[in-house]
Short mmCIF file of C-alpha atoms and ligand atoms in Angstrom, two decimals:
data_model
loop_
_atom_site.label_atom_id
_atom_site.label_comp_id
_atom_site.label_asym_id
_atom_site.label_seq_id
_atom_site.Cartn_x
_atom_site.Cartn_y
_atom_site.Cartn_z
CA UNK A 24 28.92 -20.33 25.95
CA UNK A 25 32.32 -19.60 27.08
CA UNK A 26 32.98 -18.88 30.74
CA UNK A 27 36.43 -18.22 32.73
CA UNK A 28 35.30 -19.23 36.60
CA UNK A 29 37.30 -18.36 39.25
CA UNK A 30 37.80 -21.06 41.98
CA UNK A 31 38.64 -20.59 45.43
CA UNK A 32 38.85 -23.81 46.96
CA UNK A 33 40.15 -22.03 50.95
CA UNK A 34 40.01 -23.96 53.82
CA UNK A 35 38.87 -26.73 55.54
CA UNK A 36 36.47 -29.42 53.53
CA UNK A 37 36.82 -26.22 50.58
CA UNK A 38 38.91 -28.04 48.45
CA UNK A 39 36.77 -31.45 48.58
CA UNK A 40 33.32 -30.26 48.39
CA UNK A 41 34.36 -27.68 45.69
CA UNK A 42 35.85 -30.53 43.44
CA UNK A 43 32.88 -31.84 42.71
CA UNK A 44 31.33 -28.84 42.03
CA UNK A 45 33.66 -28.52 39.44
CA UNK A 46 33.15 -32.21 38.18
CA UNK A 47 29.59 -31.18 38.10
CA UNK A 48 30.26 -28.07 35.71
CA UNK A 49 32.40 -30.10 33.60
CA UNK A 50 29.82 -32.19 32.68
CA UNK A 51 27.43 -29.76 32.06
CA UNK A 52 30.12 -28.35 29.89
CA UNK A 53 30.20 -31.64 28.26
CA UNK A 54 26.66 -31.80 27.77
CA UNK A 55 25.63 -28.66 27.09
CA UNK A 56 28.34 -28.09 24.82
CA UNK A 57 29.65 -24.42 27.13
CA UNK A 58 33.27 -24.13 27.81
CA UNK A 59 34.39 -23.49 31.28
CA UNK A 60 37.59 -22.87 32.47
CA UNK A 61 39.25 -22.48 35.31
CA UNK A 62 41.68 -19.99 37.21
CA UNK A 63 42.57 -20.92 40.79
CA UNK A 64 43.60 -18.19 43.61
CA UNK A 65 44.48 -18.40 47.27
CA UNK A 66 42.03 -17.03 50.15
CA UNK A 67 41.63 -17.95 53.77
CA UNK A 68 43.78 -19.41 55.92
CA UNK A 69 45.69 -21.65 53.14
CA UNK A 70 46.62 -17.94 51.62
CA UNK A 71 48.41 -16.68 54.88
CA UNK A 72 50.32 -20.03 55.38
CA UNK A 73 51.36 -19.33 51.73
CA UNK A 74 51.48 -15.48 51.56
CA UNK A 75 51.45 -14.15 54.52
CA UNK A 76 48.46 -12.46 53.49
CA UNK A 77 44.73 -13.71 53.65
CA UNK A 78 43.25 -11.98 50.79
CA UNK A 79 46.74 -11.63 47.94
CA UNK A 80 46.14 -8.84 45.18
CA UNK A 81 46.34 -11.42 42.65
CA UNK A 82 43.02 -13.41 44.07
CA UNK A 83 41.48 -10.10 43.46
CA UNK A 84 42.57 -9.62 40.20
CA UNK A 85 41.41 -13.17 39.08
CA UNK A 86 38.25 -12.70 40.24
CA UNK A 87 37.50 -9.59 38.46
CA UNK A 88 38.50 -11.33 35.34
CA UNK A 89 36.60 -13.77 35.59
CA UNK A 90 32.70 -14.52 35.09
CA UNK A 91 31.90 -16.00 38.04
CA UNK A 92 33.51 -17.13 41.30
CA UNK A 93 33.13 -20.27 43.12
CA UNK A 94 34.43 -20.43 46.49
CA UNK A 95 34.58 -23.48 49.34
CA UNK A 96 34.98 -22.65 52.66
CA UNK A 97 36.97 -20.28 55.10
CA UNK A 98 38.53 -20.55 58.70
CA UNK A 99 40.86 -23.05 61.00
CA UNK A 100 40.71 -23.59 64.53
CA UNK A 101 43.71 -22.71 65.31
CA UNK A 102 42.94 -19.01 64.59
CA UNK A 103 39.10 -19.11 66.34
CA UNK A 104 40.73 -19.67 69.89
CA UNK A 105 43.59 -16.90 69.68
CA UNK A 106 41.55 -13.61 69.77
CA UNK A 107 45.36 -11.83 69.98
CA UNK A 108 45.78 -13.02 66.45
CA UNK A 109 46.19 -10.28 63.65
CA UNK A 110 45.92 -11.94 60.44
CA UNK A 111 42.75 -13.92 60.35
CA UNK A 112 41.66 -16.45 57.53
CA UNK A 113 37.86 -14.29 57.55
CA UNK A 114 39.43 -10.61 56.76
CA UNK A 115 40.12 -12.41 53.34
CA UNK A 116 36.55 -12.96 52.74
CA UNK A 117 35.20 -9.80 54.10
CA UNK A 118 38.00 -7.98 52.12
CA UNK A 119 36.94 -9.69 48.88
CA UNK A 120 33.32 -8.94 49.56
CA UNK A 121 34.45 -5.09 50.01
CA UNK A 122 36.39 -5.35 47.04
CA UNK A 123 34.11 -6.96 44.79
CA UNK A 124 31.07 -4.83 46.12
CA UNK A 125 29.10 -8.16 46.74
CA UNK A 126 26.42 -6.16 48.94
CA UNK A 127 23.67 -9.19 48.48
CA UNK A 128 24.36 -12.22 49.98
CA UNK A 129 21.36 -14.56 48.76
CA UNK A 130 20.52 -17.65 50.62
CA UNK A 131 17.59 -19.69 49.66
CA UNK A 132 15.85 -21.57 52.56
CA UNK A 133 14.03 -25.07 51.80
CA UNK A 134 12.88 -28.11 53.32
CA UNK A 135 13.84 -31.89 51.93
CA UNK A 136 11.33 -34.42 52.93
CA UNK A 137 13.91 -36.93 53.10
CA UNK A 138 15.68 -35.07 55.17
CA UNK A 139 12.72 -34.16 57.68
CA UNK A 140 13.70 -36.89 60.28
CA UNK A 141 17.02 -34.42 61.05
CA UNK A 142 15.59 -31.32 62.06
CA UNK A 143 14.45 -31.27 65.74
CA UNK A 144 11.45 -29.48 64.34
CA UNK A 145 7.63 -31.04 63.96
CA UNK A 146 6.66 -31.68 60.29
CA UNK A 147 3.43 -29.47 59.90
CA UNK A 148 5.91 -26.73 60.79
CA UNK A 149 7.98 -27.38 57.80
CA UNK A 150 5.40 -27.78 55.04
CA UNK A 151 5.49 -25.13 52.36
CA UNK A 152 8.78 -23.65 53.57
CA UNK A 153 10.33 -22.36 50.69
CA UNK A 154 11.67 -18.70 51.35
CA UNK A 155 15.12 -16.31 50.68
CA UNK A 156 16.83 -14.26 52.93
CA UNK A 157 18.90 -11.14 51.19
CA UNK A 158 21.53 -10.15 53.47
CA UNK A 159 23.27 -7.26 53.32
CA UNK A 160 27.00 -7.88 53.13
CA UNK A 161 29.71 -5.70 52.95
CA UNK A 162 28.50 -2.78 55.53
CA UNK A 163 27.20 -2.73 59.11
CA UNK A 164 28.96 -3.30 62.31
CA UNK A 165 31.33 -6.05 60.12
CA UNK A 166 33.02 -3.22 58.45
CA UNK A 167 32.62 -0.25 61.17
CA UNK A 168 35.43 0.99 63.09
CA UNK A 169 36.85 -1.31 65.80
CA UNK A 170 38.97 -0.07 68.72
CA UNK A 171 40.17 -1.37 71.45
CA UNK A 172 41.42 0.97 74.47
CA UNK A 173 45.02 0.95 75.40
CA UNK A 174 44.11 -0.76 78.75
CA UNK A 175 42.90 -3.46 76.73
CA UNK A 176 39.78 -3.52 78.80
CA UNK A 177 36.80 -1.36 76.67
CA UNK A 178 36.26 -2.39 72.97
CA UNK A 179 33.77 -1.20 70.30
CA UNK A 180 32.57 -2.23 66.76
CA UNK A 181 30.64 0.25 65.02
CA UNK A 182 27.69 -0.59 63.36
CA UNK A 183 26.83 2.25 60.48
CA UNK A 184 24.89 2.12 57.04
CA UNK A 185 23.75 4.70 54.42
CA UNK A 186 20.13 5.29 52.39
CA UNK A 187 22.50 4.20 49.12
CA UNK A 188 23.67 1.32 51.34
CA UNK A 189 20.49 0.14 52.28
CA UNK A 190 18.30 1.12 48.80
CA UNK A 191 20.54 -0.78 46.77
CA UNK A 192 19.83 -4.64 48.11
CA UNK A 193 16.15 -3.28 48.65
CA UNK A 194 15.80 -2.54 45.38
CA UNK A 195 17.31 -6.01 44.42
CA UNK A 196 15.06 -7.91 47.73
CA UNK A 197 11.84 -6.57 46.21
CA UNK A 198 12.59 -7.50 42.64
CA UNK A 199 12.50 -10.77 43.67
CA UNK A 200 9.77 -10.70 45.60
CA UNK A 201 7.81 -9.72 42.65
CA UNK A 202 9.34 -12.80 40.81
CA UNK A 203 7.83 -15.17 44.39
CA UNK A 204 4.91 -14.81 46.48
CA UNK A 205 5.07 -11.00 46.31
CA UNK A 206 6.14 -10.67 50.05
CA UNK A 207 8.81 -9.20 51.50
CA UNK A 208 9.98 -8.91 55.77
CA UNK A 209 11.98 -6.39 56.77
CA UNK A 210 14.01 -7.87 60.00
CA UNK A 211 15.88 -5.11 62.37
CA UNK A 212 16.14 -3.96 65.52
CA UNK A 213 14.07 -0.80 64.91
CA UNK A 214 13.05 -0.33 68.75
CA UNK A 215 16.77 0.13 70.10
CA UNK A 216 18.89 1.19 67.02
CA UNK A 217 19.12 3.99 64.77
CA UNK A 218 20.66 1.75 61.84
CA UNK A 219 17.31 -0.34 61.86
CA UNK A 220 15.28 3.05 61.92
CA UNK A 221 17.02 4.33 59.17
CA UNK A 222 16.43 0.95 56.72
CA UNK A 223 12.96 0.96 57.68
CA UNK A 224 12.37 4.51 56.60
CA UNK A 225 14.18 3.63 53.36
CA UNK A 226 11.95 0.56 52.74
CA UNK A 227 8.64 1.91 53.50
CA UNK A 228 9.90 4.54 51.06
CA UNK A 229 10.78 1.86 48.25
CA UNK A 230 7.64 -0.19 48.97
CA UNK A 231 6.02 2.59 46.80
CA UNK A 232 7.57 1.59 44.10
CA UNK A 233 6.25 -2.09 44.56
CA UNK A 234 2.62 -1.62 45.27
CA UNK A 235 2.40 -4.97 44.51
CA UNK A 236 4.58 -6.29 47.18
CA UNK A 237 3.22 -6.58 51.09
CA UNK A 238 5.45 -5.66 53.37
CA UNK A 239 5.97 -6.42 56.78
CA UNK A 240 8.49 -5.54 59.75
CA UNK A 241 9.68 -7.74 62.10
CA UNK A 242 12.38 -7.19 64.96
CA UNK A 243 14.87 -9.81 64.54
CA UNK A 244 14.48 -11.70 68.25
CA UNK A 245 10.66 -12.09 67.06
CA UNK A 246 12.19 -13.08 63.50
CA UNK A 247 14.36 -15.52 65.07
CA UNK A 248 11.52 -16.56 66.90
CA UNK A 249 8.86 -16.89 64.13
CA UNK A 250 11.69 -18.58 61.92
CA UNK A 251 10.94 -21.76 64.17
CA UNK A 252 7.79 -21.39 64.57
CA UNK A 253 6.17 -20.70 61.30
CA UNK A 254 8.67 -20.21 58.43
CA UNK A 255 6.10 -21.33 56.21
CA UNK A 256 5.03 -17.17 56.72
CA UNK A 257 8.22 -15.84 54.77
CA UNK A 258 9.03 -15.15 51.65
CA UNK A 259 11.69 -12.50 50.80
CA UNK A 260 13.52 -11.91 54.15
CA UNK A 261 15.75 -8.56 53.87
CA UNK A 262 17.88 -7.87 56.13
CA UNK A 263 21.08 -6.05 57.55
CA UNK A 264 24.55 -7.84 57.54
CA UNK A 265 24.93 -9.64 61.29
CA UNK A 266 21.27 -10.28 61.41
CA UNK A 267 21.46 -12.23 58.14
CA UNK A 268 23.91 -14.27 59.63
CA UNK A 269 22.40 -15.06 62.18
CA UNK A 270 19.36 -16.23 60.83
CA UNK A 271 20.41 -17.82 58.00
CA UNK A 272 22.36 -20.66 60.17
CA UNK A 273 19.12 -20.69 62.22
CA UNK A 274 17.06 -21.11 58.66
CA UNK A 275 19.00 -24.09 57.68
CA UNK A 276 18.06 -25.75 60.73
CA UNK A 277 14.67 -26.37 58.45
CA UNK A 278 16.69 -28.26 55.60
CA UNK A 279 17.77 -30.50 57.64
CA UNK A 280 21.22 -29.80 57.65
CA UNK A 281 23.71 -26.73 57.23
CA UNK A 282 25.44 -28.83 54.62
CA UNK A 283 22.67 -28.06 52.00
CA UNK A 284 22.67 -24.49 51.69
CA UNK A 285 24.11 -22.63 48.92
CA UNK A 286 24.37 -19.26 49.09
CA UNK A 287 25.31 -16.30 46.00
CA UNK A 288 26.92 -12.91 46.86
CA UNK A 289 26.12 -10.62 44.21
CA UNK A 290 26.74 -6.52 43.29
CA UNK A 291 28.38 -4.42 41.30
CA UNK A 292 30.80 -6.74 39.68
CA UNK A 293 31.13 -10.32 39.21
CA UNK A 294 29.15 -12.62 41.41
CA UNK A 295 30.47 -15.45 44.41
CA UNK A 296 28.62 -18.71 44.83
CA UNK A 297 29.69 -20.68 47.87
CA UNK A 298 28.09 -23.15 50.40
CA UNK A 299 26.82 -21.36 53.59
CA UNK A 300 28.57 -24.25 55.68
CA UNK A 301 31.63 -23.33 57.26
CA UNK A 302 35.02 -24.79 56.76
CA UNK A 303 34.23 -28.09 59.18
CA UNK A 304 37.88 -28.71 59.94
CA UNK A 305 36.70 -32.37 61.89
CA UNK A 306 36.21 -33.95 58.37
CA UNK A 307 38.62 -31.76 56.17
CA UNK A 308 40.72 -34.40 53.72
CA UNK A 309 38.27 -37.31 54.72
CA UNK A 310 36.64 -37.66 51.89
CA UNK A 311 33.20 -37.87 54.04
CA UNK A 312 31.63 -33.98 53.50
CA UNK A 313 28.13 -33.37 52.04
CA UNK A 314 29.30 -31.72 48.75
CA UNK A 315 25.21 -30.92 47.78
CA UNK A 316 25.62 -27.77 49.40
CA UNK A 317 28.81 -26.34 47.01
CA UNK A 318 26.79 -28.08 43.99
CA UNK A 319 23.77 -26.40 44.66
CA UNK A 320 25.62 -22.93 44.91
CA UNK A 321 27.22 -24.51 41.56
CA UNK A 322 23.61 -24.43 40.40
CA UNK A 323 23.20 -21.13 41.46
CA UNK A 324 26.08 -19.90 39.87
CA UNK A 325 24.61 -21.68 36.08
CA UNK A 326 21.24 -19.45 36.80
CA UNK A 327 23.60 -16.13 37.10
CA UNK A 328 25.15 -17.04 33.69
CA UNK A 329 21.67 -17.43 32.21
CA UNK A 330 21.73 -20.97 32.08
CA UNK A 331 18.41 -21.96 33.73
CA UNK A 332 18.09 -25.49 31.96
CA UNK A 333 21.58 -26.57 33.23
CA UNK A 334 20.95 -25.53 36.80
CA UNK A 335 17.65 -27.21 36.85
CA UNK A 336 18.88 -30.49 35.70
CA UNK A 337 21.40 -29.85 38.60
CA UNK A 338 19.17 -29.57 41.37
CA UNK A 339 16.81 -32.65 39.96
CA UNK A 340 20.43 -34.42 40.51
CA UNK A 341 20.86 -33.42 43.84
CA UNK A 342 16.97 -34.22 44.64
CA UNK A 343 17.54 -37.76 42.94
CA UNK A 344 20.62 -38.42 45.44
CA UNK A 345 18.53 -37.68 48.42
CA UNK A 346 15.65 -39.60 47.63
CA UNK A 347 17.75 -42.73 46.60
CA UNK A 348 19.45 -42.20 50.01
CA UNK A 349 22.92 -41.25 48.56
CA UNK A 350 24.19 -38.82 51.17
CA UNK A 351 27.16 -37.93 53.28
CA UNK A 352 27.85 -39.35 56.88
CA UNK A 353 26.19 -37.13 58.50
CA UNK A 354 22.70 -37.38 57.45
CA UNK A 355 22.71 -40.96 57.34
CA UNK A 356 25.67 -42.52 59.53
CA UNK A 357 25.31 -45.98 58.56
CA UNK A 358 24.79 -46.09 54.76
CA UNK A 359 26.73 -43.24 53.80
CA UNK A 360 28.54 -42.06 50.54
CA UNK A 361 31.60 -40.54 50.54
CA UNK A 362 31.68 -36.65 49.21
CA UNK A 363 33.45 -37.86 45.68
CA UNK A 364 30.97 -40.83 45.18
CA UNK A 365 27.97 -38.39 46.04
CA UNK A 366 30.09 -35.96 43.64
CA UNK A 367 30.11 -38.78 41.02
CA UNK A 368 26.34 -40.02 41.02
CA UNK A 369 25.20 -36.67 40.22
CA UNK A 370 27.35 -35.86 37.24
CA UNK A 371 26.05 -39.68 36.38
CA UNK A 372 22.71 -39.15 36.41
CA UNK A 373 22.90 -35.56 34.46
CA UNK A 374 25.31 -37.16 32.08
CA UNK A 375 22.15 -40.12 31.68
CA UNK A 376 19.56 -37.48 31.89
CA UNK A 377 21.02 -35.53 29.22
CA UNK A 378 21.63 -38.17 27.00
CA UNK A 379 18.57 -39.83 26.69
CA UNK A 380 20.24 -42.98 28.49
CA UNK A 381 17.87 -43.17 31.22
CA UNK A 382 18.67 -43.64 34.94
CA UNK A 383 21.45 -44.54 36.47
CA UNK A 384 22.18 -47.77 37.68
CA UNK A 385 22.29 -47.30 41.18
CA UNK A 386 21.83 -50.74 42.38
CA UNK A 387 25.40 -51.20 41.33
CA UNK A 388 26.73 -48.31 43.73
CA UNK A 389 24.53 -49.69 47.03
CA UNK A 390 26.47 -50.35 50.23
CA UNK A 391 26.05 -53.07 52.15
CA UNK A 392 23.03 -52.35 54.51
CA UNK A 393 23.93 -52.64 58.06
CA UNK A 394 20.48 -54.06 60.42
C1 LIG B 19 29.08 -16.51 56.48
C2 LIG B 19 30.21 -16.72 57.45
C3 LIG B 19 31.13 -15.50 57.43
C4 LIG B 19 30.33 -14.31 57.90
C5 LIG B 19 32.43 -15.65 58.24
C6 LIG B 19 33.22 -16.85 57.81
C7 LIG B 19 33.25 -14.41 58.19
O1 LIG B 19 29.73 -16.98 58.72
O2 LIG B 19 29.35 -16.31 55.29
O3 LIG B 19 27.93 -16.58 56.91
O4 LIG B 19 30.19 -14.08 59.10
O5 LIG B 19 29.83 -13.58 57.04
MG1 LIG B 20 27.65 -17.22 58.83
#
């Protein structure tokens, strides 16, 4: 097949972990005999140094034309402490999301038994964890009005959302559900707000049309609660936009690490896969980031295209890595790989896989073990 992706590599460790996402889909080009190519636009941060502007009309128009998106990472500290600034590196992802009419943001939630011994949780908590959260992205009290009085001492952020708003990702949450474990959890806030009462109305009306889905409601500080204390409960988490993002960077607390999250935005046009890690300015340009996290949404982005065989074989890469201990610095500190050798060993071992060749010869790439 032939595919025109749109990369945005933004800010941050963006650039590095996204490169070997794209080493990764090269190969599977290779292998797979697709052809993918490549169109690069500005977005974050990066874009306003450049621009002026953190979302340019051209980025837009690239990604429309193109199949798919892959995106790194957005933000820089020197715009998180200035609250007086107005141009931020974010608008240009929330703008794109608006533009694009990505409404879903999809983030899978799983454990890694080799990565166990980094989550401050107990282990029986973590067994059979294996749920998704749909977010809803481009409405709620992100995209409601803001003011701010003249005094500069009162400000407000509306939080607002419509029956086509909330039927839409529903619609698309139970779907999947269907595909899983056939339940889904509706998390709001339906004791204090009207937004919550309204999607719970809409989704006990929907749920007709999935008799074979259970339902259940949860209010999100009990959600965030039971998230901890017995994920192994979930299955299809829907939700409204600030409460998924909330508890999806609680969620990843169960993999072990933020870097291995992927996440896809999907809607009405062409879809966005990108990491749910931030833009981790401490380690941008030293070559020491956990790429698994953009290869995984990589992965993600192969199922979207219909290309189920090539996104498996991507994930049994990124398993293989973590049980031969070939991570980034920050799961293991003392034998660690750097993001473009962890970047390298997986498009090895599909390359092998692929090929018949057998397994890679990892001996060869072993650090020095330090007792
Ligand atoms: C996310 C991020 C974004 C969000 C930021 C960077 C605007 O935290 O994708 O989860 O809040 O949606
Ligand atoms: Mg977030």
């Amino acid at each position: 097949m032939k595919k025109k992706i749109a990369v945005i590599l933004g800010d941050g460790i963006g650039p590095e972990v996204t490169e070997q996402s794209i080493k990764v889909l090269n190969i599977i080009a290779k292998q797979f005999k697709h052809e993918f190519s490549y169109e690069h636009a500005l977005m974050g941060a990066i874009a306003i140094d450049k621009t002026g502007n953190p979302l340019p009309d051209e980025t837009i128009k690239i990604c429309l034309a193109s199949d798919a998106i892959l995106f790194g990472a957005i933000g820089d500290p020197k715009y998180d402490n200035d609250p007086t600034a107005k141009v931020r590196p974010e608008q240009g992802l929330l703008k794109l999301r608006k533009e694009l009419q990505l409404f879903a943001n999809i983030r899978p939630v799983k454990t890694y038994e080799t990565l166990q011994h980094l989550t401050p949780l107990k282990p029986r908590i973590l067994e059979n964890v294996d749920f998704i959260i749909f977010r809803e992205l481009t409405g709620g009290i992100y995209f409601g009005d803001k003011t701010l009085s003249a005094d500069g001492t009162v400000a407000t952020d509306n939080c607002s959302y419509s029956v086509a708003e909330i039927e839409r990702i529903a619609h698309l949450a139970f779907q999947y559900a269907q595909k899983r474990k056939k339940k889904l959890t509706l998390v709001d806030k339906a004791n204090v707000l009207e937004t919550s009462r309204l999607w719970r109305k809409v989704v006990q009306k929907i749920a007709g049309e999935y008799k074979d889905v259970t339902v259940d409601y949860l209010f999100v500080d009990n959600a965030a609660m039971q998230i901890i204390l017995n994920p192994a409960q979930f299955d299809v988490i829907l939700t409204e936009n600030l409460f998924g993002d909330i508890i999806s960077d609680e969620a990843s607390v169960l993999a072990g690490s933020l870097g291995m999250l992927p996440s896809a935005s999907v809607g009405n046009t062409v879809a966005l896969f990108e990491p749910i890690h931030g833009s981790y300015p401490q380690a941008k340009g030293k070559d020491i980031a956990n790429p698994m996290g953009s290869i995984l949404s990589a992965a993600m982005l192969l199922d979207h295209l219909s290309m189920q065989k090539e996104a498996s074989i991507v994930r049994e890469a990124v398993d293989w890595c973590l049980s031969n201990k070939f991570v980034s610095k920050d799961i293991d500190a003392l034998n660690s790989y750097s993001t473009s050798a962890i970047g390298d060993l997986i498009c090895e071992y599909i390359e092998k896989q692929v090929t018949g060749e057998g397994h890679v010869h990892h001996e060869r790439l072993h650090k020095s073990t330090i007792i």
